[in-house]
Amino acid sequence: MWKITFQALFVLVLAWFFGNFVLGWFQQSPVKPRTASRAAADGPDQSCFCHLTGVLDDCFCDIESIDVFNNFKIYPSIKKLTERDYFRYYRVNLKRPCPFWPDDGHCSIRDCHVEPCPEYSQAANSVSGLSDCEQAKELGAINSTLSNQSKEAFADWARHDDAQDHFCELDDETSPDAEYVDLLLNPERYTGYKGPSAWRVWNSIYEENCFKPRSVYRPLNPLAPSRGESRFVCRARLCLEKRVFYRLISGLHSSINIHLCAEYLLDEGWGKPVWGPNIQEFRQRFDPAETKGEGTRRLKNLYFLYLIELRALSKVAPYFERAFVNLYTGNAQEDGATKELLLQVFNETKAFPMHFDEKSMFAGNKMEAKTLKEEFRLHFKNISRIMDCVGCSKCRLWGKLQTQGLGTALKILFSEKEIKNLPEHSPSKGFQLTRQEIVALLNGFGRLSTSIHQLHSFRSLLKQKR
C-alpha cells in the first residue's frame, strides 16, 4: 500500500514540475509583432480606439506626457480643491430665457413638466419617450438644498465681494434670479436629456458659431431635413486661430460626453440608482466606426483644450500669489488652507514642460489680429448665450459653468501684459477676476482633468472586453 502511494505521489510531483516548465517556456517565448498582414487577418483592434499616442496638432506636446502629468499629479489635487467651500458653490442664473428660439426643451428648465415629451416620442417613433422624459425630469432637477448657515455665509460673501473693485461684466452674479448652487450635490452625469432640443443646441454652436472645417463630420439631428453645408463659410485649411477656436469647442463637447458616459444611470434599483461607466454609449460617441472616423479627433481636441486651460492656470498664478488676494468664505483657517492648496496646483501647472504657446496666436498683421480676436470674443459670447437654451437644469448648470471657465481661460491668455504689470499690494484696474470666474475656471479645468482620468478607466474596461 505504501509503495503504491509513493509512486502516485512521485507521478504527481513530476507532472507538476513538467507543467510549470512548459508554462514558463510559453511565457518567455517572444510574441510575434502585429504586422500589417497579421492585423489584416485579425481585423481592427476595436478595444484600443481611445488609446491615443503621439504629438498633438498645433502644439509640441505628446499625449502620453499629459496622461501621466494629469492622472498622477494634477487630478488628485484639483479634485480636493473643488471640494473646498469656496469652489463648491457657484452662483448662476438658471431662469434666463433662451434668446434664440422658444423654450421647447425635452423637459422645461423651471419645473420639468412633461408637455413637450409626446411630440418627442412621436418623432422618435417610440412610446418610451414619456418615461424617458419623466426620468429626465427627476435626474435633471437641481438639488437646491442649502443650510441656513450657508445662506448667511453667502450674504457675507456678497458684502465682501461688493467691496472689491470690479472691472469686468458680472453677468449672472448681478441678476436677481441668480442663486448659489452646491456643485457637489449636483454632479455632472447622465440626466436623460436628449432628442431635438439637445441636438439643436449643439448644432447651433457648431453651425453658426464655430470656424468649422468642411471635412469634419457632425451628427446633426436625424429627425430634421438635411440642409447641407451651404451655411458654412469655411476654407479647406483654416488659420491657426480659427482651428484653435473649433478645437476648443469640440474638446468641451467631448469632455461633457465623457462625463455622461462615465456617470451613466445603469440601474434605478429600489430607490437607490446605480451610476457607472457605459461602454456602449462611449463607443457610440468616440469609436471611429460609429463616428465616421471622427472619434479619435474628438478625443485629441479634449487634450488640446486641456493644454489651453492648463496654460491659463500657469499664467494667472501671479494674480493669486499676491498676499492680499484671499479666497473668502468667512472661515480664516479654511480660506488659508484653500489658498495654499490652490497655489500648490499652480506650482504643478508651472512645472509642466510642454505648454501651449499662445504667442503663436494673433501674431500676424495687427489689424487682422485685432479683427480675429474680436471674432473670437463675439463667437464665444454667442455660445455662452446658447447655453441658456439647454432644456435640462443640471445640463444648463454645467454647460454655463464650463463655458464660463473656458471664457475666463481665454481672458487670461489675452491679458498677458496686464498680468505682468499687476501691483503687488493693491487691486489692478487692468485685470480682475470675480468670484464666479474663479470658481468656473477651476471647476471647468477640474472637469477636463476628470475626463482624461476617466479615459484611462475606459481603456481598462475596453481591454477587459477583448
Coordinates of C-alpha atoms in Angstrom, one line a residue:
M1 CA 0.0 0.0 0.0
W2 CA 2.8 2.4 0.9
K3 CA 4.6 1.6 -2.4
I4 CA 1.6 2.5 -4.4
T5 CA 1.1 5.7 -2.5
F6 CA 4.7 6.7 -3.0
Q7 CA 4.6 6.0 -6.8
A8 CA 1.4 8.1 -7.1
L9 CA 3.0 11.0 -5.2
F10 CA 6.1 10.8 -7.5
V11 CA 3.9 10.9 -10.6
L12 CA 2.0 14.0 -9.3
V13 CA 5.3 15.8 -8.5
L14 CA 6.7 15.0 -11.9
A15 CA 3.6 16.2 -13.6
W16 CA 3.6 19.5 -11.6
F17 CA 7.2 20.1 -12.5
F18 CA 6.8 19.4 -16.2
G19 CA 3.6 21.6 -16.4
N20 CA 5.4 24.5 -14.8
F21 CA 8.3 24.1 -17.2
V22 CA 6.1 24.1 -20.3
L23 CA 4.1 27.1 -19.0
G24 CA 7.3 29.1 -18.2
W25 CA 8.6 28.3 -21.7
F26 CA 5.5 29.7 -23.3
Q27 CA 5.6 32.8 -21.2
Q28 CA 9.2 33.5 -22.1
S29 CA 8.6 32.9 -25.8
P30 CA 8.7 36.1 -27.8
V31 CA 5.3 37.4 -29.1
K32 CA 5.2 38.0 -32.8
P33 CA 4.6 41.7 -33.6
R34 CA 1.3 42.7 -35.0
T35 CA 2.4 43.2 -38.6
A36 CA 0.2 44.7 -41.3
S37 CA -0.6 41.3 -42.8
R38 CA -1.4 39.9 -39.3
A39 CA -3.5 42.9 -38.4
A40 CA -5.5 42.5 -41.6
A41 CA -6.1 38.8 -40.8
D42 CA -7.1 39.6 -37.2
G43 CA -9.2 42.6 -38.0
P44 CA -9.1 46.0 -36.4
D45 CA -8.3 46.3 -32.7
Q46 CA -11.6 47.9 -31.7
S47 CA -10.6 47.9 -28.0
C48 CA -7.8 50.4 -28.4
F49 CA -9.5 53.2 -30.3
C50 CA -9.3 55.5 -27.3
H51 CA -5.7 54.7 -26.6
L52 CA -4.1 57.9 -28.1
T53 CA -0.4 58.4 -28.6
G54 CA 1.9 60.9 -30.4
V55 CA 2.1 64.7 -30.6
L56 CA -1.0 66.9 -30.8
D57 CA -1.5 69.2 -33.8
D58 CA -0.8 72.9 -33.3
C59 CA 1.5 72.3 -30.3
F60 CA 4.5 70.3 -29.3
C61 CA 3.2 68.1 -26.6
D62 CA 2.7 64.4 -26.6
I63 CA -0.4 62.7 -25.2
E64 CA 1.4 60.2 -23.1
S65 CA 3.1 63.1 -21.1
I66 CA -0.3 64.7 -20.5
D67 CA -1.8 61.4 -19.2
V68 CA 1.0 60.9 -16.7
F69 CA 1.0 64.5 -15.6
N70 CA -2.7 64.7 -15.1
N71 CA -3.5 61.3 -13.6
F72 CA -0.7 61.3 -11.1
K73 CA -0.1 65.0 -10.3
I74 CA -3.0 67.3 -11.2
Y75 CA -6.1 65.2 -10.8
P76 CA -5.8 64.3 -7.1
S77 CA -5.0 68.0 -6.2
I78 CA -7.7 69.6 -8.4
K79 CA -10.3 67.1 -7.0
K80 CA -9.5 68.1 -3.4
L81 CA -9.6 71.8 -4.4
T82 CA -13.0 71.7 -6.0
E83 CA -14.4 70.1 -2.8
R84 CA -13.5 73.2 -0.7
D85 CA -16.3 75.5 0.3
Y86 CA -15.0 78.4 -1.9
F87 CA -15.2 76.2 -5.1
R88 CA -18.2 74.0 -4.4
Y89 CA -20.7 76.8 -4.5
Y90 CA -21.4 78.5 -7.9
R91 CA -23.7 81.5 -8.4
V92 CA -25.7 81.1 -11.6
N93 CA -29.0 82.3 -13.2
L94 CA -30.8 79.2 -14.4
K95 CA -34.0 81.1 -15.2
R96 CA -32.8 83.2 -18.1
P97 CA -34.9 82.5 -21.2
C98 CA -33.4 81.3 -24.4
P99 CA -32.8 84.4 -26.6
F100 CA -32.9 82.4 -29.9
W101 CA -35.9 80.2 -30.0
P102 CA -39.0 79.3 -27.8
D103 CA -38.2 77.1 -24.9
D104 CA -39.2 73.7 -26.3
G105 CA -36.7 71.7 -24.3
H106 CA -37.1 68.0 -23.7
C107 CA -38.1 68.9 -20.1
S108 CA -38.6 72.5 -19.1
I109 CA -35.9 74.2 -17.0
R110 CA -38.3 75.6 -14.5
D111 CA -40.4 72.7 -13.3
C112 CA -39.5 69.9 -15.7
H113 CA -43.1 69.4 -16.8
V114 CA -43.7 66.7 -19.4
E115 CA -45.7 68.5 -22.1
P116 CA -43.0 68.5 -24.8
C117 CA -42.4 64.8 -24.5
P118 CA -45.4 63.4 -26.5
E119 CA -44.1 65.3 -29.6
Y120 CA -40.6 63.9 -29.0
S121 CA -42.0 60.4 -28.5
Q122 CA -43.9 60.6 -31.8
A123 CA -40.9 61.9 -33.6
A124 CA -38.7 59.1 -32.2
N125 CA -41.4 56.6 -33.1
S126 CA -41.3 55.2 -29.7
V127 CA -43.8 55.1 -26.8
S128 CA -41.0 55.1 -24.3
G129 CA -40.4 58.9 -24.7
L130 CA -42.8 59.7 -21.9
S131 CA -41.0 57.6 -19.4
D132 CA -37.7 59.0 -20.7
C133 CA -39.0 62.5 -20.0
E134 CA -40.1 61.6 -16.5
Q135 CA -36.7 60.1 -15.9
A136 CA -35.0 63.3 -17.3
K137 CA -37.3 65.4 -15.0
E138 CA -36.0 63.6 -11.9
L139 CA -32.4 63.2 -13.0
G140 CA -32.1 66.7 -14.4
A141 CA -33.6 68.6 -11.5
I142 CA -31.4 70.8 -9.4
N143 CA -30.8 69.9 -5.7
S144 CA -31.2 73.3 -4.1
T145 CA -30.7 72.1 -0.6
L146 CA -28.8 74.8 1.4
S147 CA -28.5 75.1 5.2
N148 CA -29.4 78.4 6.9
Q149 CA -25.8 78.7 7.9
S150 CA -24.7 78.5 4.2
K151 CA -27.3 81.2 3.2
E152 CA -26.0 83.5 5.9
A153 CA -22.4 82.9 4.7
F154 CA -23.4 83.7 1.1
A155 CA -24.7 87.1 2.3
D156 CA -21.4 87.7 4.0
W157 CA -19.5 86.7 0.8
A158 CA -21.6 89.2 -1.2
R159 CA -20.8 92.0 1.1
H160 CA -17.1 91.1 0.8
D161 CA -17.2 90.8 -3.0
D162 CA -19.1 94.1 -3.4
A163 CA -16.3 95.9 -1.6
Q164 CA -13.8 94.8 -4.2
D165 CA -13.1 96.7 -7.4
H166 CA -14.7 95.2 -10.5
F167 CA -13.6 96.0 -14.0
C168 CA -15.5 93.4 -16.0
E169 CA -19.1 92.4 -16.8
L170 CA -20.6 90.5 -13.9
D171 CA -23.3 88.7 -15.9
D172 CA -25.2 86.2 -13.8
E173 CA -23.7 87.5 -10.5
T174 CA -25.8 90.7 -10.6
S175 CA -29.0 89.1 -11.7
P176 CA -31.9 89.0 -9.1
D177 CA -32.6 85.4 -10.4
A178 CA -29.1 84.2 -9.7
E179 CA -28.6 81.8 -6.8
Y180 CA -25.9 79.7 -5.3
V181 CA -25.8 76.0 -6.3
D182 CA -23.9 73.3 -4.4
L183 CA -21.9 71.6 -7.2
L184 CA -21.2 68.5 -5.0
L185 CA -24.9 67.9 -4.6
N186 CA -25.5 68.4 -8.3
P187 CA -22.7 66.3 -10.1
E188 CA -22.4 66.3 -13.8
R189 CA -23.8 63.0 -15.1
Y190 CA -26.4 61.4 -17.3
T191 CA -29.8 63.1 -17.0
G192 CA -31.9 61.6 -19.9
Y193 CA -31.7 65.0 -21.7
K194 CA -31.7 64.1 -25.4
G195 CA -33.7 64.5 -28.6
P196 CA -34.3 67.5 -30.9
S197 CA -33.7 70.1 -28.1
A198 CA -30.2 68.8 -27.3
W199 CA -29.3 68.4 -30.9
R200 CA -30.5 72.0 -31.7
V201 CA -28.2 73.4 -29.0
W202 CA -25.0 71.7 -30.3
N203 CA -25.9 72.2 -34.0
S204 CA -26.3 75.9 -33.3
I205 CA -22.9 76.0 -31.7
Y206 CA -21.2 74.2 -34.5
E207 CA -23.1 75.6 -37.5
E208 CA -23.4 79.2 -36.6
N209 CA -20.6 80.0 -34.1
C210 CA -17.7 77.8 -35.0
F211 CA -14.9 78.1 -37.6
K212 CA -15.6 74.5 -38.7
P213 CA -13.5 72.7 -41.4
R214 CA -15.6 71.2 -44.1
S215 CA -14.0 67.8 -43.6
V216 CA -15.4 67.5 -40.1
Y217 CA -18.4 65.2 -39.7
R218 CA -21.1 66.3 -37.3
P219 CA -24.1 64.2 -36.2
L220 CA -26.9 66.5 -37.0
N221 CA -30.5 65.9 -35.7
P222 CA -31.6 62.8 -37.7
L223 CA -35.2 63.9 -37.4
A224 CA -34.5 67.2 -39.2
P225 CA -34.3 67.5 -43.0
S226 CA -30.8 67.8 -44.4
R227 CA -29.7 71.3 -45.1
G228 CA -26.2 70.5 -46.4
E229 CA -23.3 72.8 -45.6
S230 CA -24.2 75.8 -47.6
R231 CA -24.4 77.9 -44.5
F232 CA -20.8 77.4 -43.7
V233 CA -18.3 80.0 -44.9
C234 CA -15.1 77.9 -44.5
R235 CA -11.9 77.1 -46.2
A236 CA -10.3 73.7 -46.5
R237 CA -7.4 74.9 -44.3
L238 CA -8.2 77.3 -41.5
C239 CA -5.7 79.7 -40.0
L240 CA -4.3 78.7 -36.5
E241 CA -6.7 81.0 -34.6
K242 CA -9.8 79.6 -36.2
R243 CA -8.6 76.0 -35.8
V244 CA -7.9 76.7 -32.2
F245 CA -11.5 78.0 -31.6
Y246 CA -13.1 75.0 -33.3
R247 CA -10.9 72.6 -31.3
L248 CA -11.8 74.3 -28.0
I249 CA -15.5 73.8 -28.6
S250 CA -15.0 70.3 -29.9
G251 CA -12.9 69.5 -26.8
L252 CA -15.5 70.9 -24.5
H253 CA -18.2 68.8 -26.2
S254 CA -16.0 65.7 -25.9
S255 CA -15.4 66.3 -22.2
I256 CA -19.1 66.6 -21.5
N257 CA -19.8 63.4 -23.4
I258 CA -17.2 61.5 -21.4
H259 CA -18.8 62.6 -18.1
L260 CA -22.2 61.4 -19.3
C261 CA -20.7 58.0 -20.4
A262 CA -18.7 57.6 -17.2
E263 CA -21.6 58.5 -14.8
Y264 CA -24.4 56.8 -16.6
L265 CA -27.6 55.5 -15.0
L266 CA -27.1 51.8 -15.1
D267 CA -29.9 50.7 -12.8
E268 CA -32.6 52.6 -11.0
G269 CA -32.8 49.9 -8.3
W270 CA -35.2 50.3 -5.4
G271 CA -34.8 54.0 -4.8
K272 CA -31.0 53.7 -5.0
P273 CA -29.8 54.4 -8.5
V274 CA -26.6 52.8 -9.6
W275 CA -24.2 55.0 -11.6
G276 CA -21.2 53.8 -13.6
P277 CA -19.5 53.7 -17.0
N278 CA -21.5 52.8 -20.0
I279 CA -19.1 51.3 -22.6
Q280 CA -21.6 51.1 -25.4
E281 CA -22.5 54.7 -25.0
F282 CA -18.8 55.6 -25.0
R283 CA -18.3 53.6 -28.3
Q284 CA -21.3 55.4 -30.0
R285 CA -19.7 58.8 -29.3
F286 CA -16.0 58.0 -29.9
D287 CA -15.5 54.8 -31.8
P288 CA -14.2 55.7 -35.3
A289 CA -16.5 53.0 -36.8
E290 CA -19.5 54.8 -35.1
T291 CA -18.5 58.4 -35.9
K292 CA -17.2 58.2 -39.5
G293 CA -13.6 58.4 -38.2
E294 CA -14.2 61.5 -36.0
G295 CA -13.9 59.8 -32.6
T296 CA -10.1 60.0 -32.4
R297 CA -10.1 63.6 -33.4
R298 CA -12.7 64.5 -30.8
L299 CA -10.6 62.9 -28.1
K300 CA -7.5 64.8 -29.3
N301 CA -9.4 68.0 -29.1
L302 CA -10.1 67.3 -25.5
Y303 CA -6.4 67.1 -24.8
F304 CA -5.9 70.3 -26.7
L305 CA -8.5 72.1 -24.6
Y306 CA -6.8 70.7 -21.5
L307 CA -3.5 72.3 -22.6
I308 CA -5.1 75.6 -23.2
E309 CA -6.7 75.8 -19.8
L310 CA -3.6 74.4 -18.2
R311 CA -1.6 77.2 -19.8
A312 CA -4.1 79.8 -18.5
L313 CA -3.7 78.4 -14.9
S314 CA 0.1 78.7 -15.1
K315 CA -0.3 82.3 -16.5
V316 CA -2.7 83.5 -13.8
A317 CA -0.7 82.2 -10.9
P318 CA 0.9 85.6 -10.1
Y319 CA -2.6 87.1 -9.6
F320 CA -3.3 84.7 -6.7
E321 CA 0.3 84.7 -5.3
R322 CA -0.2 88.3 -4.0
A323 CA -0.6 88.3 -0.3
F324 CA -3.8 90.4 -0.1
V325 CA -5.7 88.1 -2.5
N326 CA -7.8 85.7 -0.4
L327 CA -10.5 83.1 -1.2
Y328 CA -13.0 84.5 1.2
T329 CA -15.6 82.3 2.9
G330 CA -15.6 83.9 6.4
N331 CA -13.5 81.0 7.9
A332 CA -9.9 82.2 8.1
Q333 CA -8.5 78.8 8.7
E334 CA -10.5 77.3 5.8
D335 CA -9.6 80.2 3.5
G336 CA -5.9 79.9 4.2
A337 CA -5.9 76.1 3.6
T338 CA -7.8 76.6 0.3
K339 CA -5.4 79.2 -1.0
E340 CA -2.4 77.0 0.0
L341 CA -3.9 74.1 -2.0
L342 CA -4.6 76.4 -4.9
L343 CA -1.0 77.6 -5.0
Q344 CA 0.1 74.0 -5.0
V345 CA -2.0 73.4 -8.1
F346 CA -0.5 76.5 -9.8
N347 CA 3.1 75.3 -8.9
E348 CA 2.3 72.0 -10.6
T349 CA 0.9 73.7 -13.7
K350 CA 4.0 75.9 -14.0
A351 CA 6.3 72.9 -13.8
F352 CA 4.7 71.2 -16.9
P353 CA 7.4 71.4 -19.6
M354 CA 5.3 71.4 -22.8
H355 CA 2.8 74.2 -22.5
F356 CA 0.8 75.5 -25.5
D357 CA 2.5 78.7 -26.9
E358 CA -0.3 81.2 -27.0
K359 CA 2.0 83.8 -28.6
S360 CA 1.6 82.0 -31.9
M361 CA -2.0 83.2 -31.9
F362 CA -2.9 86.7 -33.3
A363 CA 0.8 87.2 -34.2
G364 CA 0.3 88.4 -37.8
N365 CA -0.8 91.7 -39.2
K366 CA -2.0 93.9 -36.3
M367 CA -5.3 94.8 -37.9
E368 CA -6.1 91.2 -38.9
A369 CA -5.1 90.0 -35.4
K370 CA -7.4 92.6 -33.8
T371 CA -10.3 91.5 -36.1
L372 CA -9.7 87.8 -35.3
K373 CA -9.6 88.5 -31.6
E374 CA -12.9 90.4 -31.8
E375 CA -14.4 87.5 -33.8
F376 CA -13.2 85.1 -31.0
R377 CA -14.9 87.2 -28.4
L378 CA -18.2 87.6 -30.3
H379 CA -18.4 83.9 -31.2
F380 CA -17.7 82.9 -27.7
K381 CA -20.2 85.3 -26.2
N382 CA -22.9 83.9 -28.5
I383 CA -22.1 80.3 -27.5
S384 CA -22.4 81.3 -23.8
R385 CA -25.9 82.7 -24.6
I386 CA -26.9 79.5 -26.3
M387 CA -26.3 77.7 -23.0
D388 CA -29.5 79.4 -21.8
C389 CA -31.3 77.3 -24.4
V390 CA -30.4 74.0 -22.7
G391 CA -33.7 72.4 -21.6
C392 CA -32.3 70.4 -18.6
S393 CA -31.4 72.3 -15.5
K394 CA -28.3 70.3 -14.5
C395 CA -27.1 70.3 -18.1
R396 CA -27.6 74.0 -18.2
L397 CA -25.7 74.5 -14.9
W398 CA -22.6 72.6 -16.0
G399 CA -22.8 73.9 -19.6
K400 CA -22.8 77.5 -18.3
L401 CA -20.0 76.8 -15.7
Q402 CA -17.7 75.1 -18.2
T403 CA -18.3 77.7 -20.9
Q404 CA -17.5 80.5 -18.4
G405 CA -14.4 78.6 -17.3
L406 CA -13.2 78.4 -20.8
G407 CA -14.0 82.1 -21.4
T408 CA -12.1 83.0 -18.3
A409 CA -9.1 81.0 -19.5
L410 CA -9.2 82.9 -22.8
K411 CA -9.5 86.2 -20.9
I412 CA -6.3 85.3 -19.0
L413 CA -4.3 84.3 -22.1
F414 CA -5.4 87.6 -23.8
S415 CA -4.3 89.6 -20.8
E416 CA -0.6 88.7 -20.5
K417 CA 0.7 92.3 -20.3
E418 CA -1.9 93.2 -17.7
I419 CA -1.0 90.2 -15.5
K420 CA 2.7 91.0 -15.8
N421 CA 2.1 94.6 -14.6
L422 CA -0.1 93.6 -11.6
P423 CA 0.6 95.8 -8.5
E424 CA 1.9 93.7 -5.6
H425 CA -0.1 95.3 -2.8
S426 CA -3.3 96.7 -4.4
P427 CA -6.0 95.6 -6.8
S428 CA -5.4 96.2 -10.5
K429 CA -7.7 98.1 -12.8
G430 CA -6.2 96.4 -15.8
F431 CA -7.0 92.8 -14.8
Q432 CA -9.5 91.5 -12.3
L433 CA -11.3 88.1 -11.7
T434 CA -14.7 87.8 -10.0
R435 CA -15.5 85.0 -7.6
Q436 CA -17.8 83.5 -10.2
E437 CA -14.9 83.5 -12.8
I438 CA -12.5 81.9 -10.3
V439 CA -15.0 79.2 -9.4
A440 CA -15.8 78.5 -13.0
L441 CA -12.1 78.5 -14.1
L442 CA -11.0 75.9 -11.5
N443 CA -14.1 73.7 -11.8
G444 CA -14.0 73.8 -15.6
F445 CA -10.4 72.7 -15.6
G446 CA -11.3 70.1 -13.0
R447 CA -13.9 68.7 -15.4
L448 CA -11.2 68.3 -18.1
S449 CA -8.8 66.7 -15.7
T450 CA -11.6 64.3 -14.7
S451 CA -12.3 63.4 -18.3
I452 CA -8.7 62.5 -19.0
H453 CA -8.7 60.4 -15.8
Q454 CA -11.9 58.7 -16.9
L455 CA -10.5 57.9 -20.3
H456 CA -7.9 55.8 -18.5
S457 CA -10.7 53.8 -16.9
F458 CA -12.5 53.3 -20.2
R459 CA -9.2 52.0 -21.7
S460 CA -9.0 49.4 -19.0
L461 CA -12.6 48.4 -19.4
L462 CA -12.2 48.0 -23.2
K463 CA -9.2 45.9 -22.7
Q464 CA -11.1 43.6 -20.4
K465 CA -13.7 43.0 -23.1
R466 CA -11.2 42.0 -25.8

